[in-house]
């Protein structure tokens, strides 16, 4: 184990309890704020989906409506894939998905708690279904997974960005807004991005109600909710108190991030 420094102060149980109650006040404020944000999220307007998207799954061709499995709600994990790109720009899918998205997928587990609440969940990826099926079997995952290859789905929901195909909107920012924020768009940024979207079914009509990207999806990654309860936290370089734990490089894009079954634990 790496050497740790700047550890918590050792105190009596009574002193710990007093400090814990002080933090509890902030936690309750955060809980109430989260409840309010969740309520505001539920009040968002929605957009009717008129385009007939086509996916490929274990039973062949499927529509967006099919992904609901007869339920009124659907949560979609936009799962990135890994591609090799030729000098002429042609993409060739590898046999493995994005390590960061794989970390999120590794924690999905059983879906019965969603299903008893009338909600379906599926992953959607812009890679051939045969690649997804083989990788899903290797990982031991059981959640539904569909290929969006050949459709506009990823581009329309801004999880594949390529200004040659569709206008760029990265984290809800256009190219002009990215440039204004000091992060101008470039061709090196083309490709897939992770996200989560929610849809509502009313009869045979489907509506888009919500999407989130970036840190908006981190609750579904790497056991973060559990790690945030610990003294060492996520062990990422930006965390405070500074210097408490040696960063492990396991954050999205970090040098230590691996496909889930490649860790030796």
Tab-separated table of C-alpha atoms in Angstrom:
chain	number	residue	atom	x	y	z
A	1	UNK	CA	0.000	0.000	0.000
A	2	UNK	CA	1.273	3.472	-0.894
A	3	UNK	CA	2.281	5.779	1.955
A	4	UNK	CA	-0.551	8.047	3.121
A	5	UNK	CA	-0.186	11.481	4.663
A	6	UNK	CA	-2.392	14.254	6.004
A	7	UNK	CA	-4.732	11.701	7.569
A	8	UNK	CA	-7.765	12.631	9.688
A	9	UNK	CA	-7.086	13.808	13.216
A	10	UNK	CA	-7.480	11.150	15.904
A	11	UNK	CA	-10.038	12.289	18.520
A	12	UNK	CA	-12.343	10.891	21.171
A	13	UNK	CA	-15.703	9.383	20.247
A	14	UNK	CA	-17.457	12.461	21.710
A	15	UNK	CA	-15.361	14.862	19.593
A	16	UNK	CA	-15.989	12.737	16.514
A	17	UNK	CA	-19.737	12.793	17.168
A	18	UNK	CA	-19.756	16.588	17.439
A	19	UNK	CA	-17.880	16.928	14.136
A	20	UNK	CA	-20.138	14.363	12.504
A	21	UNK	CA	-23.247	16.322	13.511
A	22	UNK	CA	-21.784	19.473	11.959
A	23	UNK	CA	-21.270	17.618	8.680
A	24	UNK	CA	-24.759	16.128	8.944
A	25	UNK	CA	-26.244	19.621	8.666
A	26	UNK	CA	-24.484	20.083	5.295
A	27	UNK	CA	-25.495	16.600	4.143
A	28	UNK	CA	-29.154	17.334	4.865
A	29	UNK	CA	-28.882	20.611	2.943
A	30	UNK	CA	-27.416	18.678	0.025
A	31	UNK	CA	-30.202	16.088	0.230
A	32	UNK	CA	-32.867	18.795	0.129
A	33	UNK	CA	-31.092	20.523	-2.755
A	34	UNK	CA	-30.889	17.219	-4.646
A	35	UNK	CA	-34.598	16.603	-4.055
A	36	UNK	CA	-35.349	20.035	-5.494
A	37	UNK	CA	-33.147	19.457	-8.539
A	38	UNK	CA	-34.805	16.077	-9.092
A	39	UNK	CA	-38.212	17.746	-8.908
A	40	UNK	CA	-37.099	20.405	-11.382
A	41	UNK	CA	-35.805	17.638	-13.649
A	42	UNK	CA	-39.220	15.976	-13.576
A	43	UNK	CA	-40.767	19.322	-14.554
A	44	UNK	CA	-38.652	19.618	-17.710
A	45	UNK	CA	-40.677	19.733	-20.927
A	46	UNK	CA	-40.271	16.852	-23.356
A	47	UNK	CA	-39.714	16.400	-27.079
A	48	UNK	CA	-41.659	13.991	-29.276
A	49	UNK	CA	-39.434	11.537	-31.156
A	50	UNK	CA	-40.663	11.420	-34.750
A	51	UNK	CA	-37.629	9.849	-36.429
A	52	UNK	CA	-37.934	6.047	-36.861
A	53	UNK	CA	-34.611	4.933	-35.340
A	54	UNK	CA	-33.542	1.368	-36.028
A	55	UNK	CA	-31.258	-0.671	-33.762
A	56	UNK	CA	-29.898	-4.198	-33.850
A	57	UNK	CA	-30.215	-6.446	-30.822
A	58	UNK	CA	-30.292	-10.117	-29.885
A	59	UNK	CA	-33.547	-10.640	-31.760
A	60	UNK	CA	-32.553	-8.678	-34.844
A	61	UNK	CA	-33.924	-5.278	-35.807
A	62	UNK	CA	-35.565	-3.195	-33.079
A	63	UNK	CA	-37.212	0.214	-32.843
A	64	UNK	CA	-36.771	2.735	-30.043
A	65	UNK	CA	-40.227	1.695	-28.830
A	66	UNK	CA	-39.015	-1.919	-28.584
A	67	UNK	CA	-36.286	-0.878	-26.134
A	68	UNK	CA	-39.014	0.002	-23.595
A	69	UNK	CA	-39.939	-3.711	-23.309
A	70	UNK	CA	-43.560	-2.630	-22.884
A	71	UNK	CA	-42.783	-0.283	-19.977
A	72	UNK	CA	-43.550	3.469	-19.881
A	73	UNK	CA	-40.003	4.628	-19.087
A	74	UNK	CA	-36.587	3.933	-20.601
A	75	UNK	CA	-33.083	4.876	-19.462
A	76	UNK	CA	-30.361	4.626	-22.119
A	77	UNK	CA	-26.652	4.392	-21.367
A	78	UNK	CA	-24.810	5.827	-24.367
A	79	UNK	CA	-21.878	3.398	-24.264
A	80	UNK	CA	-18.745	4.473	-26.135
A	81	UNK	CA	-16.822	1.996	-28.259
A	82	UNK	CA	-13.149	1.903	-29.198
A	83	UNK	CA	-12.272	2.430	-32.872
A	84	UNK	CA	-9.040	2.399	-34.843
A	85	UNK	CA	-8.987	5.148	-37.465
A	86	UNK	CA	-7.152	4.917	-40.784
A	87	UNK	CA	-5.246	7.796	-42.332
A	88	UNK	CA	-8.240	8.359	-44.620
A	89	UNK	CA	-10.569	8.573	-41.610
A	90	UNK	CA	-12.195	5.148	-41.937
A	91	UNK	CA	-13.170	3.651	-38.575
A	92	UNK	CA	-12.582	0.038	-37.579
A	93	UNK	CA	-14.217	-1.146	-34.326
A	94	UNK	CA	-11.993	-3.002	-31.892
A	95	UNK	CA	-13.147	-5.940	-29.786
A	96	UNK	CA	-13.503	-3.918	-26.577
A	97	UNK	CA	-15.520	-0.937	-25.457
A	98	UNK	CA	-14.423	2.214	-23.676
A	99	UNK	CA	-12.823	1.338	-20.291
A	100	UNK	CA	-14.649	4.178	-18.528
A	101	UNK	CA	-18.041	3.179	-19.940
A	102	UNK	CA	-17.179	-0.419	-19.069
A	103	UNK	CA	-16.629	0.653	-15.462
A	104	UNK	CA	-20.125	2.124	-15.405
A	105	UNK	CA	-21.586	-0.952	-17.091
A	106	UNK	CA	-19.859	-3.218	-14.579
A	107	UNK	CA	-21.971	-1.667	-11.838
A	108	UNK	CA	-25.378	-1.860	-13.513
A	109	UNK	CA	-26.190	-5.295	-12.061
A	110	UNK	CA	-29.749	-6.576	-11.867
A	111	UNK	CA	-32.524	-4.450	-13.330
A	112	UNK	CA	-35.426	-5.689	-11.246
A	113	UNK	CA	-35.530	-2.566	-9.037
A	114	UNK	CA	-36.035	-0.504	-12.193
A	115	UNK	CA	-38.449	-2.921	-13.788
A	116	UNK	CA	-40.779	-3.082	-10.776
A	117	UNK	CA	-40.924	0.714	-11.095
A	118	UNK	CA	-42.076	0.461	-14.707
A	119	UNK	CA	-38.675	1.421	-16.146
A	120	UNK	CA	-36.473	-0.320	-18.695
A	121	UNK	CA	-32.738	0.189	-19.119
A	122	UNK	CA	-30.601	-0.497	-22.175
A	123	UNK	CA	-27.165	0.391	-23.468
A	124	UNK	CA	-26.815	1.736	-27.007
A	125	UNK	CA	-23.512	1.742	-28.863
A	126	UNK	CA	-22.333	2.779	-32.318
A	127	UNK	CA	-20.590	-0.491	-33.130
A	128	UNK	CA	-21.706	-3.709	-34.858
A	129	UNK	CA	-23.951	-5.841	-32.675
A	130	UNK	CA	-21.678	-8.885	-33.000
A	131	UNK	CA	-18.908	-6.924	-31.253
A	132	UNK	CA	-21.268	-5.878	-28.451
A	133	UNK	CA	-22.608	-9.382	-27.922
A	134	UNK	CA	-19.134	-10.923	-27.695
A	135	UNK	CA	-17.911	-8.252	-25.262
A	136	UNK	CA	-21.075	-8.536	-23.152
A	137	UNK	CA	-20.524	-12.289	-22.833
A	138	UNK	CA	-16.868	-11.768	-21.905
A	139	UNK	CA	-17.824	-9.299	-19.171
A	140	UNK	CA	-20.703	-11.392	-17.864
A	141	UNK	CA	-23.177	-8.523	-18.206
A	142	UNK	CA	-26.901	-9.193	-18.522
A	143	UNK	CA	-28.408	-5.788	-19.335
A	144	UNK	CA	-29.950	-5.300	-22.817
A	145	UNK	CA	-27.485	-3.857	-25.336
A	146	UNK	CA	-28.257	-2.588	-28.826
A	147	UNK	CA	-26.226	-1.382	-31.778
A	148	UNK	CA	-27.079	1.988	-33.298
A	149	UNK	CA	-24.626	1.497	-36.189
A	150	UNK	CA	-25.932	3.040	-39.396
A	151	UNK	CA	-28.568	5.208	-37.691
A	152	UNK	CA	-28.647	8.887	-36.705
A	153	UNK	CA	-29.360	8.090	-33.057
A	154	UNK	CA	-25.921	8.903	-31.637
A	155	UNK	CA	-25.583	12.076	-33.688
A	156	UNK	CA	-29.073	13.311	-32.811
A	157	UNK	CA	-28.442	12.795	-29.090
A	158	UNK	CA	-24.933	14.295	-29.288
A	159	UNK	CA	-23.027	11.214	-28.182
A	160	UNK	CA	-21.165	10.949	-31.485
A	161	UNK	CA	-19.769	14.297	-32.570
A	162	UNK	CA	-18.553	15.015	-36.080
A	163	UNK	CA	-19.128	18.435	-37.603
A	164	UNK	CA	-19.078	16.822	-41.073
A	165	UNK	CA	-22.204	14.819	-40.187
A	166	UNK	CA	-24.183	17.002	-37.772
A	167	UNK	CA	-23.772	20.300	-35.901
A	168	UNK	CA	-21.592	19.894	-32.815
A	169	UNK	CA	-23.154	20.177	-29.373
A	170	UNK	CA	-20.715	19.078	-26.680
A	171	UNK	CA	-22.175	19.229	-23.179
A	172	UNK	CA	-24.948	21.449	-24.625
A	173	UNK	CA	-22.380	23.880	-26.094
A	174	UNK	CA	-22.220	24.690	-29.799
A	175	UNK	CA	-18.915	25.203	-31.616
A	176	UNK	CA	-19.233	28.956	-31.060
A	177	UNK	CA	-19.949	28.493	-27.349
A	178	UNK	CA	-17.022	26.084	-26.968
A	179	UNK	CA	-14.701	28.636	-28.556
A	180	UNK	CA	-16.056	31.390	-26.312
A	181	UNK	CA	-15.417	29.174	-23.264
A	182	UNK	CA	-11.807	28.653	-24.309
A	183	UNK	CA	-12.217	25.071	-25.552
A	184	UNK	CA	-12.481	25.423	-29.337
A	185	UNK	CA	-13.694	22.464	-31.340
A	186	UNK	CA	-11.139	20.598	-33.454
A	187	UNK	CA	-11.202	17.491	-35.609
A	188	UNK	CA	-9.235	15.630	-32.921
A	189	UNK	CA	-12.400	15.825	-30.788
A	190	UNK	CA	-14.490	13.864	-33.273
A	191	UNK	CA	-15.903	10.581	-32.022
A	192	UNK	CA	-18.080	9.065	-29.316
A	193	UNK	CA	-18.936	10.596	-25.947
A	194	UNK	CA	-20.673	8.996	-22.947
A	195	UNK	CA	-24.064	10.052	-21.690
A	196	UNK	CA	-27.342	8.917	-20.204
A	197	UNK	CA	-30.771	9.741	-21.629
A	198	UNK	CA	-34.297	9.187	-20.358
A	199	UNK	CA	-37.409	8.623	-22.461
A	200	UNK	CA	-41.124	8.400	-21.734
A	201	UNK	CA	-43.646	6.337	-23.649
A	202	UNK	CA	-47.248	7.499	-23.934
A	203	UNK	CA	-49.192	4.899	-25.852
A	204	UNK	CA	-47.203	4.335	-29.031
A	205	UNK	CA	-45.495	7.722	-28.877
A	206	UNK	CA	-41.988	8.204	-27.471
A	207	UNK	CA	-40.700	11.404	-25.873
A	208	UNK	CA	-37.190	12.473	-24.884
A	209	UNK	CA	-37.254	13.906	-21.356
A	210	UNK	CA	-33.622	14.196	-20.213
A	211	UNK	CA	-29.940	13.716	-21.111
A	212	UNK	CA	-26.769	14.299	-19.125
A	213	UNK	CA	-23.078	14.146	-19.972
A	214	UNK	CA	-19.659	14.622	-18.385
A	215	UNK	CA	-19.749	14.633	-14.595
A	216	UNK	CA	-23.521	14.256	-14.780
A	217	UNK	CA	-22.989	10.515	-15.217
A	218	UNK	CA	-20.253	9.973	-12.630
A	219	UNK	CA	-22.616	8.475	-10.042
A	220	UNK	CA	-22.713	5.423	-12.297
A	221	UNK	CA	-18.934	5.016	-12.461
A	222	UNK	CA	-16.317	3.134	-10.471
A	223	UNK	CA	-18.246	2.835	-7.219
A	224	UNK	CA	-17.979	6.596	-6.654
A	225	UNK	CA	-20.934	6.830	-4.225
A	226	UNK	CA	-19.237	4.296	-1.946
A	227	UNK	CA	-15.772	5.832	-2.307
A	228	UNK	CA	-17.130	9.286	-1.463
A	229	UNK	CA	-17.997	7.939	2.006
A	230	UNK	CA	-14.413	6.918	2.771
A	231	UNK	CA	-11.442	8.787	4.262
A	232	UNK	CA	-9.311	8.279	1.138
A	233	UNK	CA	-12.130	9.134	-1.286
A	234	UNK	CA	-11.742	8.378	-4.980
A	235	UNK	CA	-7.943	8.746	-4.810
A	236	UNK	CA	-7.930	11.177	-7.720
A	237	UNK	CA	-5.504	14.122	-7.997
A	238	UNK	CA	-8.077	16.938	-7.669
A	239	UNK	CA	-9.519	15.822	-4.331
A	240	UNK	CA	-9.077	17.567	-1.001
A	241	UNK	CA	-7.484	17.299	1.518
A	242	UNK	CA	-4.513	17.514	-0.815
A	243	UNK	CA	-1.874	14.814	-0.530
A	244	UNK	CA	-3.900	12.388	1.560
A	245	UNK	CA	-3.712	9.491	-0.905
A	246	UNK	CA	-1.550	8.744	-3.924
A	247	UNK	CA	-3.710	9.171	-7.066
A	248	UNK	CA	-4.367	5.828	-8.733
A	249	UNK	CA	-5.026	7.172	-12.233
A	250	UNK	CA	-8.370	5.364	-12.397
A	251	UNK	CA	-10.441	8.405	-13.377
A	252	UNK	CA	-11.989	8.566	-16.862
A	253	UNK	CA	-9.083	8.718	-19.282
A	254	UNK	CA	-6.571	8.040	-16.499
A	255	UNK	CA	-3.456	5.936	-17.149
A	256	UNK	CA	-4.533	3.286	-14.645
A	257	UNK	CA	-8.005	2.740	-16.083
A	258	UNK	CA	-8.530	-0.767	-17.468
A	259	UNK	CA	-11.219	-2.987	-18.921
A	260	UNK	CA	-12.960	-4.407	-15.799
A	261	UNK	CA	-11.695	-7.969	-16.131
A	262	UNK	CA	-8.089	-6.794	-16.578
A	263	UNK	CA	-7.664	-5.686	-12.950
A	264	UNK	CA	-5.847	-8.018	-10.588
A	265	UNK	CA	-7.959	-7.745	-7.425
